[in-house]
PDB file of C-alpha atoms in Angstrom:
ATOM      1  CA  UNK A   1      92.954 107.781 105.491  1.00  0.00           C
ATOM      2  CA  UNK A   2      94.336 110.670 107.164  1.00  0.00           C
ATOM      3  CA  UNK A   3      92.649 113.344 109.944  1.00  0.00           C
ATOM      4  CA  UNK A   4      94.778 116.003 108.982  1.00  0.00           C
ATOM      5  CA  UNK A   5      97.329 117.303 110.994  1.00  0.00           C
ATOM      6  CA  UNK A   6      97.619 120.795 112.327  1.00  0.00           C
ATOM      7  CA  UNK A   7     100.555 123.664 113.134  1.00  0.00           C
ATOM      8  CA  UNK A   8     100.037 123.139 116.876  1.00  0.00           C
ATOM      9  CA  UNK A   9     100.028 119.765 118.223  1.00  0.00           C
ATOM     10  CA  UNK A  10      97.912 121.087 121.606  1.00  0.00           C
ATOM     11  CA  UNK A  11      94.847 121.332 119.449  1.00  0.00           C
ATOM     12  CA  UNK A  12      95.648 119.035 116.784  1.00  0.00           C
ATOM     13  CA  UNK A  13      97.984 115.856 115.770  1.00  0.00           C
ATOM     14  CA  UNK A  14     101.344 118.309 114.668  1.00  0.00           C
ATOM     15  CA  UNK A  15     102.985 117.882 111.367  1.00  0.00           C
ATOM     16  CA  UNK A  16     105.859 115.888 113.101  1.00  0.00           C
ATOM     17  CA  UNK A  17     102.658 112.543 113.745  1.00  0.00           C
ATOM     18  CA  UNK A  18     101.817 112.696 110.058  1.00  0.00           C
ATOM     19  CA  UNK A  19     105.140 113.271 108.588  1.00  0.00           C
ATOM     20  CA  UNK A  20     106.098 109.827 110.906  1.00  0.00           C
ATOM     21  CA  UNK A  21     102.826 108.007 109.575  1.00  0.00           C
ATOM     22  CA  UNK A  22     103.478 108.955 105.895  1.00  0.00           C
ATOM     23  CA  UNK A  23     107.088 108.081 105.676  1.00  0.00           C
ATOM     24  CA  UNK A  24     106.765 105.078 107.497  1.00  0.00           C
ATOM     25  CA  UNK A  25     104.465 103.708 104.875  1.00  0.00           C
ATOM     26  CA  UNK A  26     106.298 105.316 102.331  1.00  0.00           C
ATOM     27  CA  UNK A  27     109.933 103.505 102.715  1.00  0.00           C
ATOM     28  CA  UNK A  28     107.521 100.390 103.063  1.00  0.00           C
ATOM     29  CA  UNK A  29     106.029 100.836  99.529  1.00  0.00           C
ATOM     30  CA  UNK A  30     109.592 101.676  98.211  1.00  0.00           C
ATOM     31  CA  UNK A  31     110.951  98.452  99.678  1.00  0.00           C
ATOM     32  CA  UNK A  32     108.481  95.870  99.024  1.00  0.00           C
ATOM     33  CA  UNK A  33     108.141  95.744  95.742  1.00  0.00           C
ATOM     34  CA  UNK A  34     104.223  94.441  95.205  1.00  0.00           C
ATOM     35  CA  UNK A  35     102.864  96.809  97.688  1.00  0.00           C
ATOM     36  CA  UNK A  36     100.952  99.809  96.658  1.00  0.00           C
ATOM     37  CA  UNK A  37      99.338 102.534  98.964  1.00  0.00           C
ATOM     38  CA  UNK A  38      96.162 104.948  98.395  1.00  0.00           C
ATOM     39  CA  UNK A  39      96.364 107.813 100.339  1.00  0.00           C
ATOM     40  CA  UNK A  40      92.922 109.773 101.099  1.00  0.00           C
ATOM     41  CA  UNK A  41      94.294 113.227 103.284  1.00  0.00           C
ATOM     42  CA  UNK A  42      91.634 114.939 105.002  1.00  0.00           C
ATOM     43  CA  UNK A  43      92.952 117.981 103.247  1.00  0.00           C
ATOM     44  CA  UNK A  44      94.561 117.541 100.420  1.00  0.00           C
ATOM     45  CA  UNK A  45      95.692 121.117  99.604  1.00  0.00           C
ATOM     46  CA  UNK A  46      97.946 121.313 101.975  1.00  0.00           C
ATOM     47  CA  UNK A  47      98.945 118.150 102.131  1.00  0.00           C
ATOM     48  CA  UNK A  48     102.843 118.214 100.814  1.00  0.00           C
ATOM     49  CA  UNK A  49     103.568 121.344 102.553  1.00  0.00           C
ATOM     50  CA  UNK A  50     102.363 119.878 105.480  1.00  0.00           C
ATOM     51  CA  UNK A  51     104.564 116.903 105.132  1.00  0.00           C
ATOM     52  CA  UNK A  52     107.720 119.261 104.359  1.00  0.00           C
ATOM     53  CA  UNK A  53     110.670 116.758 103.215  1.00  0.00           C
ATOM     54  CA  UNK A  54     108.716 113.695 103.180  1.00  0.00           C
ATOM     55  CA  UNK A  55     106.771 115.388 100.023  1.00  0.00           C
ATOM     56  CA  UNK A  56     109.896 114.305  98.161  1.00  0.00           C
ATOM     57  CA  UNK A  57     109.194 110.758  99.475  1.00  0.00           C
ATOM     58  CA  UNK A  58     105.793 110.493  98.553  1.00  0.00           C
ATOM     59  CA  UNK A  59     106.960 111.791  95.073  1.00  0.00           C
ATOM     60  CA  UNK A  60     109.534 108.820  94.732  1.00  0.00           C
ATOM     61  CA  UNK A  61     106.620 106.222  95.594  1.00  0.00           C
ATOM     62  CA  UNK A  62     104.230 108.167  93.470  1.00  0.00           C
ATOM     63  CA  UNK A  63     107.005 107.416  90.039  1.00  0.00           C
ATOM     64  CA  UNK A  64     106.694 103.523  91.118  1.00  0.00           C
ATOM     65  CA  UNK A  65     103.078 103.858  89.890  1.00  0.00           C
ATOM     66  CA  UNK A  66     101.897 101.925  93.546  1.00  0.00           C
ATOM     67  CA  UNK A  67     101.419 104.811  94.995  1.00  0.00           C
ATOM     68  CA  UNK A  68      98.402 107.287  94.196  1.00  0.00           C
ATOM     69  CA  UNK A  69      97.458 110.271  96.553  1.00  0.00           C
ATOM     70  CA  UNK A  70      93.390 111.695  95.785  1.00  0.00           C
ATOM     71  CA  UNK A  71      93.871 114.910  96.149  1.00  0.00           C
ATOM     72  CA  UNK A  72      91.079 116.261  94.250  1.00  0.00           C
ATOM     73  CA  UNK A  73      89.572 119.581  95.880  1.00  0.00           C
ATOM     74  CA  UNK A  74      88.372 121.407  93.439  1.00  0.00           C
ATOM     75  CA  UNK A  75      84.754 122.550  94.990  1.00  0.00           C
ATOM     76  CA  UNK A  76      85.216 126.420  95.300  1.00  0.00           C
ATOM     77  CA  UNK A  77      86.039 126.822  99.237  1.00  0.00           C
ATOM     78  CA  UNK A  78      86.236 123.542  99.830  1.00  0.00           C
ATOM     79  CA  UNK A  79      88.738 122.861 102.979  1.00  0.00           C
ATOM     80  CA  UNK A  80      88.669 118.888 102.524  1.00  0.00           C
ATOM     81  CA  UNK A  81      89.219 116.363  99.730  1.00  0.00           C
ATOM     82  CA  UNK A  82      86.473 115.803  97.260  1.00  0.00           C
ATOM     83  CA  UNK A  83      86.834 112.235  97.226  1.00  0.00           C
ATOM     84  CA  UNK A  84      84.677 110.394 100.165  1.00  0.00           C
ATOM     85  CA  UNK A  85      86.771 108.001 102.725  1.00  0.00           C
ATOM     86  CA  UNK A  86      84.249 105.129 100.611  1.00  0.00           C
ATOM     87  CA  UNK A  87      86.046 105.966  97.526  1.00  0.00           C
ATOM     88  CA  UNK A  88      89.562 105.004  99.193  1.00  0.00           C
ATOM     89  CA  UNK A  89      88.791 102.377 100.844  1.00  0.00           C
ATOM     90  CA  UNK A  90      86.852 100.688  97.647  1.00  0.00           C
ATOM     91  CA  UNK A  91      90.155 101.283  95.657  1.00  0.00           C
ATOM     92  CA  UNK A  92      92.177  99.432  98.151  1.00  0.00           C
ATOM     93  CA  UNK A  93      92.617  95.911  99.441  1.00  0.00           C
ATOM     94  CA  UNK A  94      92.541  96.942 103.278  1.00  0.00           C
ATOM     95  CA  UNK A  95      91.647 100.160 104.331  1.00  0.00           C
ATOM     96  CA  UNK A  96      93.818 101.988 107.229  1.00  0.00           C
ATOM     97  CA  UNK A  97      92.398 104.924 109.457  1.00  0.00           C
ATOM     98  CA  UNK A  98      95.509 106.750 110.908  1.00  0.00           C
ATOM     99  CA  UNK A  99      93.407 107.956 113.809  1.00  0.00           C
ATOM    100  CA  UNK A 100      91.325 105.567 116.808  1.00  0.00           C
ATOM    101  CA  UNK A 101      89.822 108.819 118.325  1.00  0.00           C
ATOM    102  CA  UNK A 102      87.934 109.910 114.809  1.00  0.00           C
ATOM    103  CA  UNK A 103      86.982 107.017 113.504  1.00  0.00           C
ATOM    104  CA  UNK A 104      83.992 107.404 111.384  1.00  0.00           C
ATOM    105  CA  UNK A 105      85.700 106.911 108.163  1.00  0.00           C
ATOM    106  CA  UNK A 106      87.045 103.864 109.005  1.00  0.00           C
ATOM    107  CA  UNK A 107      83.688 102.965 109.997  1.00  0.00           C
ATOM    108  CA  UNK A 108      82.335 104.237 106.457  1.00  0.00           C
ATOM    109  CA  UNK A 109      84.703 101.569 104.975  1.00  0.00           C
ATOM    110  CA  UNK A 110      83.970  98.248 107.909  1.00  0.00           C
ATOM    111  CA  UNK A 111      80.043  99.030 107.063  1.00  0.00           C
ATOM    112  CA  UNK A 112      80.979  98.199 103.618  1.00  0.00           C
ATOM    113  CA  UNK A 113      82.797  94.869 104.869  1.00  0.00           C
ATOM    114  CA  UNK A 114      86.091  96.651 103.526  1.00  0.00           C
ATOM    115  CA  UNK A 115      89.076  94.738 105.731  1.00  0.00           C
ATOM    116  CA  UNK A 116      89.660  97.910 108.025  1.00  0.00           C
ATOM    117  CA  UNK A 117      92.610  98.630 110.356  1.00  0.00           C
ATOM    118  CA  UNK A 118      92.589 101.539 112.774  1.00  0.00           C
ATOM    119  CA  UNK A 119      96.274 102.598 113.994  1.00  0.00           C
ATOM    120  CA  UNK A 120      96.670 104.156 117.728  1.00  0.00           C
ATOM    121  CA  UNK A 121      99.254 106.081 118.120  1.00  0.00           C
ATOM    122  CA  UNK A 122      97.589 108.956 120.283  1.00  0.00           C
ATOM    123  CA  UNK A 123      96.310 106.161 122.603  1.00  0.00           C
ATOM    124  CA  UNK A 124      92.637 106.641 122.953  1.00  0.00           C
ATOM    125  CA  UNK A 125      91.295 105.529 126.031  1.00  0.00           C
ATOM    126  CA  UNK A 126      87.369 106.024 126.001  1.00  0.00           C
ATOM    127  CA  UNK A 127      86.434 104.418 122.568  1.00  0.00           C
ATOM    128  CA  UNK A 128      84.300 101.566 121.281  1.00  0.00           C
ATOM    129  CA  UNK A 129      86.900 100.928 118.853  1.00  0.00           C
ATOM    130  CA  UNK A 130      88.703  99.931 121.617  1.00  0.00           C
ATOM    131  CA  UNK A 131      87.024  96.912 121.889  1.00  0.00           C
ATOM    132  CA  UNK A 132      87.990  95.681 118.186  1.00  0.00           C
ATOM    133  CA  UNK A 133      90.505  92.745 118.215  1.00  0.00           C
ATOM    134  CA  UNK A 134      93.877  93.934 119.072  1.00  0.00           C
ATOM    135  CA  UNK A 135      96.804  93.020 116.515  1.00  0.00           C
ATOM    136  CA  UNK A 136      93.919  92.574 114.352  1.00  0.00           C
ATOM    137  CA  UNK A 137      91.832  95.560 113.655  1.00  0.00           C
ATOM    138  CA  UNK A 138      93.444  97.864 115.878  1.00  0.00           C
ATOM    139  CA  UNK A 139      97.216  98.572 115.813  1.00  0.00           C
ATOM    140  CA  UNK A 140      99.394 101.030 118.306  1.00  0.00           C
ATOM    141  CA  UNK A 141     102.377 101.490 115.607  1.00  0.00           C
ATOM    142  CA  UNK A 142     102.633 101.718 112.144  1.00  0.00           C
ATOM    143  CA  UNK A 143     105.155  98.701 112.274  1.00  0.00           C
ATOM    144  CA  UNK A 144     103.207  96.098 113.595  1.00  0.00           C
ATOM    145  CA  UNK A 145     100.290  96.897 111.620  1.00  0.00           C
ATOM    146  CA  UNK A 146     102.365  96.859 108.392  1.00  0.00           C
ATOM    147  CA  UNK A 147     103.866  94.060 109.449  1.00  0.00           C
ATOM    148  CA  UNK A 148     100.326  92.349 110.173  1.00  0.00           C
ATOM    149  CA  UNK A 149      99.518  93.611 106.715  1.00  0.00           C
ATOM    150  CA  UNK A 150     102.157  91.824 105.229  1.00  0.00           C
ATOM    151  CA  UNK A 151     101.402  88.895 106.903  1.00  0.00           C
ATOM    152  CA  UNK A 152      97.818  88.539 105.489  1.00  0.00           C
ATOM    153  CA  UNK A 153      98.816  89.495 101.903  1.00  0.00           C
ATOM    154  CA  UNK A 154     101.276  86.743 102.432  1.00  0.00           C
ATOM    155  CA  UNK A 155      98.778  84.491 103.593  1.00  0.00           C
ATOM    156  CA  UNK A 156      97.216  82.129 101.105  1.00  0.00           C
ATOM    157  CA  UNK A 157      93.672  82.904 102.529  1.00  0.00           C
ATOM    158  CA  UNK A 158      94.468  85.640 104.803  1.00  0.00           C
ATOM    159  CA  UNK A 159      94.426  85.720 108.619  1.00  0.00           C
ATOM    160  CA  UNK A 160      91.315  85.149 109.831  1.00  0.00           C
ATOM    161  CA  UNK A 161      89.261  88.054 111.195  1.00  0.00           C
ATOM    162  CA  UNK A 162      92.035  90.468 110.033  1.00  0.00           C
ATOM    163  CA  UNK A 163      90.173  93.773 109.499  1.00  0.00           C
ATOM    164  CA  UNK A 164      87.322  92.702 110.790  1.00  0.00           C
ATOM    165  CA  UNK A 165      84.635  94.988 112.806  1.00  0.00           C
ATOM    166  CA  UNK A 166      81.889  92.265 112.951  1.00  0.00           C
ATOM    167  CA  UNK A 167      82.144  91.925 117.218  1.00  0.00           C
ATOM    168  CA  UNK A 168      81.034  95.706 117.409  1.00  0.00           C
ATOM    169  CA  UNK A 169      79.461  96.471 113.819  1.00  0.00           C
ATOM    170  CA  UNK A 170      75.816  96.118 115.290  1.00  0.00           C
ATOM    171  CA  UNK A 171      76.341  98.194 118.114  1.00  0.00           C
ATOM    172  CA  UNK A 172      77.074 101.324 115.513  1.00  0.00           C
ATOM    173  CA  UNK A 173      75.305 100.829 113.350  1.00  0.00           C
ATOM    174  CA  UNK A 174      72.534  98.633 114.442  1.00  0.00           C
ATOM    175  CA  UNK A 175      69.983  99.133 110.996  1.00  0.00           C
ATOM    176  CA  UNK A 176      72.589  98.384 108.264  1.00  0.00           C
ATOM    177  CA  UNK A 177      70.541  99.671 105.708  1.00  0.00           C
ATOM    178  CA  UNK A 178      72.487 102.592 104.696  1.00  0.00           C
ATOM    179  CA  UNK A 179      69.611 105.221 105.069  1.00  0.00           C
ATOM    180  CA  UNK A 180      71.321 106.241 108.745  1.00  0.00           C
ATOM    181  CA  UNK A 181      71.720 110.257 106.665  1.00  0.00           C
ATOM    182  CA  UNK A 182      67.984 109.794 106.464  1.00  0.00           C
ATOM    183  CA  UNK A 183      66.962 109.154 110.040  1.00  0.00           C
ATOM    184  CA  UNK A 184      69.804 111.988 111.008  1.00  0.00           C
TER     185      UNK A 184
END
Protein backbone atom coordinates (compact mmCIF):
# COMPACT_ATOMS: atom_id res chain seq x y z
CA UNK A 1 0.00 0.00 0.00
CA UNK A 2 1.33 3.11 -1.26
CA UNK A 3 0.75 7.09 -0.01
CA UNK A 4 1.39 8.41 -3.23
CA UNK A 5 4.23 10.28 -4.05
CA UNK A 6 4.35 13.83 -5.25
CA UNK A 7 6.52 16.23 -7.90
CA UNK A 8 8.14 18.03 -4.95
CA UNK A 9 9.61 16.07 -2.26
CA UNK A 10 9.29 19.36 0.34
CA UNK A 11 5.60 18.72 0.52
CA UNK A 12 5.42 15.23 -0.38
CA UNK A 13 7.56 11.77 -0.59
CA UNK A 14 9.20 12.68 -4.46
CA UNK A 15 8.96 10.23 -7.23
CA UNK A 16 12.69 9.24 -6.63
CA UNK A 17 11.15 7.32 -2.65
CA UNK A 18 8.53 5.44 -4.62
CA UNK A 19 10.38 4.63 -7.69
CA UNK A 20 13.16 3.05 -4.87
CA UNK A 21 10.20 1.24 -2.94
CA UNK A 22 8.62 -0.19 -6.16
CA UNK A 23 11.70 -1.50 -7.80
CA UNK A 24 13.06 -2.84 -4.84
CA UNK A 25 10.13 -5.15 -4.51
CA UNK A 26 9.96 -5.55 -8.00
CA UNK A 27 13.58 -7.27 -8.77
CA UNK A 28 12.49 -9.27 -5.54
CA UNK A 29 9.34 -10.74 -7.22
CA UNK A 30 11.41 -11.29 -10.47
CA UNK A 31 14.04 -13.23 -8.53
CA UNK A 32 12.26 -15.37 -6.20
CA UNK A 33 10.32 -17.31 -8.03
CA UNK A 34 7.11 -18.16 -5.52
CA UNK A 35 6.72 -14.64 -4.47
CA UNK A 36 3.91 -12.56 -5.70
CA UNK A 37 3.13 -8.82 -4.82
CA UNK A 38 -0.34 -6.78 -4.75
CA UNK A 39 0.16 -3.38 -5.17
CA UNK A 40 -2.75 -0.91 -3.86
CA UNK A 41 -1.29 2.96 -5.09
CA UNK A 42 -3.00 5.68 -3.46
CA UNK A 43 -3.52 6.95 -6.95
CA UNK A 44 -3.55 4.77 -9.39
CA UNK A 45 -3.86 7.04 -12.47
CA UNK A 46 -0.83 8.26 -12.30
CA UNK A 47 0.81 5.67 -11.04
CA UNK A 48 3.34 4.45 -14.05
CA UNK A 49 4.10 7.89 -15.04
CA UNK A 50 4.96 8.54 -11.72
CA UNK A 51 7.28 5.65 -11.54
CA UNK A 52 8.94 6.70 -15.04
CA UNK A 53 11.37 3.64 -16.03
CA UNK A 54 10.45 1.39 -13.33
CA UNK A 55 6.83 1.20 -15.18
CA UNK A 56 8.70 -1.15 -17.50
CA UNK A 57 9.62 -3.17 -14.36
CA UNK A 58 6.40 -3.47 -12.93
CA UNK A 59 5.28 -4.57 -16.49
CA UNK A 60 7.91 -7.50 -16.52
CA UNK A 61 6.56 -8.73 -12.96
CA UNK A 62 3.04 -8.06 -14.05
CA UNK A 63 3.74 -11.00 -17.36
CA UNK A 64 4.94 -13.49 -14.39
CA UNK A 65 1.25 -13.45 -13.37
CA UNK A 66 2.60 -12.76 -9.35
CA UNK A 67 2.28 -9.53 -9.72
CA UNK A 68 -1.20 -7.60 -9.92
CA UNK A 69 -1.45 -3.71 -9.51
CA UNK A 70 -5.54 -2.47 -8.54
CA UNK A 71 -5.70 0.28 -10.31
CA UNK A 72 -9.30 0.64 -10.72
CA UNK A 73 -10.47 4.46 -10.65
CA UNK A 74 -13.14 4.69 -12.54
CA UNK A 75 -15.60 6.97 -10.18
CA UNK A 76 -15.96 10.22 -12.33
CA UNK A 77 -13.34 12.70 -10.49
CA UNK A 78 -12.12 10.36 -8.45
CA UNK A 79 -8.27 11.29 -7.45
CA UNK A 80 -7.64 7.83 -5.55
CA UNK A 81 -8.04 4.11 -6.26
CA UNK A 82 -11.45 2.60 -6.03
CA UNK A 83 -10.34 -0.35 -4.32
CA UNK A 84 -10.18 0.13 -0.26
CA UNK A 85 -6.58 -0.60 1.51
CA UNK A 86 -9.08 -3.81 3.11
CA UNK A 87 -9.38 -5.14 -0.30
CA UNK A 88 -5.39 -5.42 -0.65
CA UNK A 89 -4.57 -6.49 2.25
CA UNK A 90 -7.42 -9.44 2.19
CA UNK A 91 -5.86 -10.53 -1.21
CA UNK A 92 -2.48 -10.86 0.27
CA UNK A 93 -0.63 -13.02 2.76
CA UNK A 94 1.04 -9.98 4.68
CA UNK A 95 0.09 -6.65 4.10
CA UNK A 96 2.95 -3.80 3.77
CA UNK A 97 2.24 0.04 4.38
CA UNK A 98 5.13 1.94 2.61
CA UNK A 99 4.61 4.86 4.96
CA UNK A 100 4.99 4.92 9.30
CA UNK A 101 3.77 8.62 9.33
CA UNK A 102 0.15 7.73 7.54
CA UNK A 103 -0.63 4.76 8.80
CA UNK A 104 -4.28 4.25 8.88
CA UNK A 105 -4.41 1.78 6.16
CA UNK A 106 -2.16 -0.38 7.60
CA UNK A 107 -4.21 -0.10 10.56
CA UNK A 108 -7.45 -0.92 8.36
CA UNK A 109 -5.63 -4.24 7.56
CA UNK A 110 -3.96 -5.14 11.63
CA UNK A 111 -7.82 -4.48 12.83
CA UNK A 112 -8.63 -7.26 10.57
CA UNK A 113 -5.71 -9.47 12.17
CA UNK A 114 -4.09 -9.23 8.54
CA UNK A 115 -0.05 -9.90 9.34
CA UNK A 116 0.88 -6.09 8.76
CA UNK A 117 4.34 -4.56 8.24
CA UNK A 118 4.89 -0.81 8.22
CA UNK A 119 8.32 0.26 6.40
CA UNK A 120 10.20 3.61 7.72
CA UNK A 121 12.09 5.06 5.51
CA UNK A 122 11.16 8.84 6.24
CA UNK A 123 11.95 8.08 9.93
CA UNK A 124 8.98 9.15 11.91
CA UNK A 125 9.72 10.19 15.21
CA UNK A 126 6.34 11.09 17.08
CA UNK A 127 4.18 7.94 16.28
CA UNK A 128 2.42 5.18 18.17
CA UNK A 129 3.47 2.93 15.54
CA UNK A 130 6.61 3.47 16.85
CA UNK A 131 6.06 1.41 19.58
CA UNK A 132 5.24 -1.84 17.36
CA UNK A 133 8.01 -4.52 17.59
CA UNK A 134 10.96 -3.51 15.64
CA UNK A 135 12.27 -6.10 12.90
CA UNK A 136 8.88 -7.33 13.35
CA UNK A 137 6.11 -5.04 12.43
CA UNK A 138 8.05 -2.11 11.71
CA UNK A 139 10.97 -2.07 9.22
CA UNK A 140 13.47 1.06 8.28
CA UNK A 141 14.44 -0.50 4.68
CA UNK A 142 12.82 -2.34 2.21
CA UNK A 143 15.67 -5.03 2.54
CA UNK A 144 15.35 -6.13 5.86
CA UNK A 145 11.74 -6.23 5.77
CA UNK A 146 11.80 -8.39 2.59
CA UNK A 147 14.23 -10.24 3.96
CA UNK A 148 12.08 -10.74 7.29
CA UNK A 149 9.34 -11.61 4.85
CA UNK A 150 11.17 -14.25 3.42
CA UNK A 151 12.09 -15.55 6.48
CA UNK A 152 8.48 -16.19 7.74
CA UNK A 153 7.24 -17.60 4.39
CA UNK A 154 10.18 -19.85 4.87
CA UNK A 155 9.24 -20.67 8.20
CA UNK A 156 7.22 -23.81 8.75
CA UNK A 157 4.85 -21.90 11.19
CA UNK A 158 6.04 -18.49 10.72
CA UNK A 159 7.95 -16.22 13.13
CA UNK A 160 6.13 -15.58 15.91
CA UNK A 161 4.46 -12.18 16.34
CA UNK A 162 5.60 -11.26 12.77
CA UNK A 163 3.02 -8.66 11.66
CA UNK A 164 1.58 -8.41 14.63
CA UNK A 165 -0.14 -5.05 16.15
CA UNK A 166 -1.70 -6.81 19.22
CA UNK A 167 0.79 -4.67 21.99
CA UNK A 168 -0.91 -1.36 20.67
CA UNK A 169 -4.23 -2.60 18.83
CA UNK A 170 -6.40 -1.56 21.96
CA UNK A 171 -5.00 1.67 22.35
CA UNK A 172 -6.46 2.61 18.60
CA UNK A 173 -8.92 1.20 18.46
CA UNK A 174 -10.13 0.41 21.86
CA UNK A 175 -14.13 -0.83 20.80
CA UNK A 176 -13.21 -3.34 18.03
CA UNK A 177 -16.51 -3.50 16.83
CA UNK A 178 -16.10 -1.98 13.54
CA UNK A 179 -18.89 0.74 13.93
CA UNK A 180 -15.83 3.45 14.78
CA UNK A 181 -17.50 5.45 11.06
CA UNK A 182 -20.58 5.44 13.24
CA UNK A 183 -19.44 7.11 16.42
CA UNK A 184 -17.25 9.59 13.94
Amino acid sequence: IDENSGDDSRWHTGHELQCENYSYILDKVLEVSWLGVIFKPKAAQTLRKRLGPIANLLEKAEATGRCYVYEDDSVKGRYSTIAPPILAGLSADVCVHGHLDSGTAALECALEGIPTLLIDREGTIDSKLNELPKGKVVFKDWPSAIDALLEHFNTPEGVPGFGDWSSIIDDLDPYRDSMAANRI
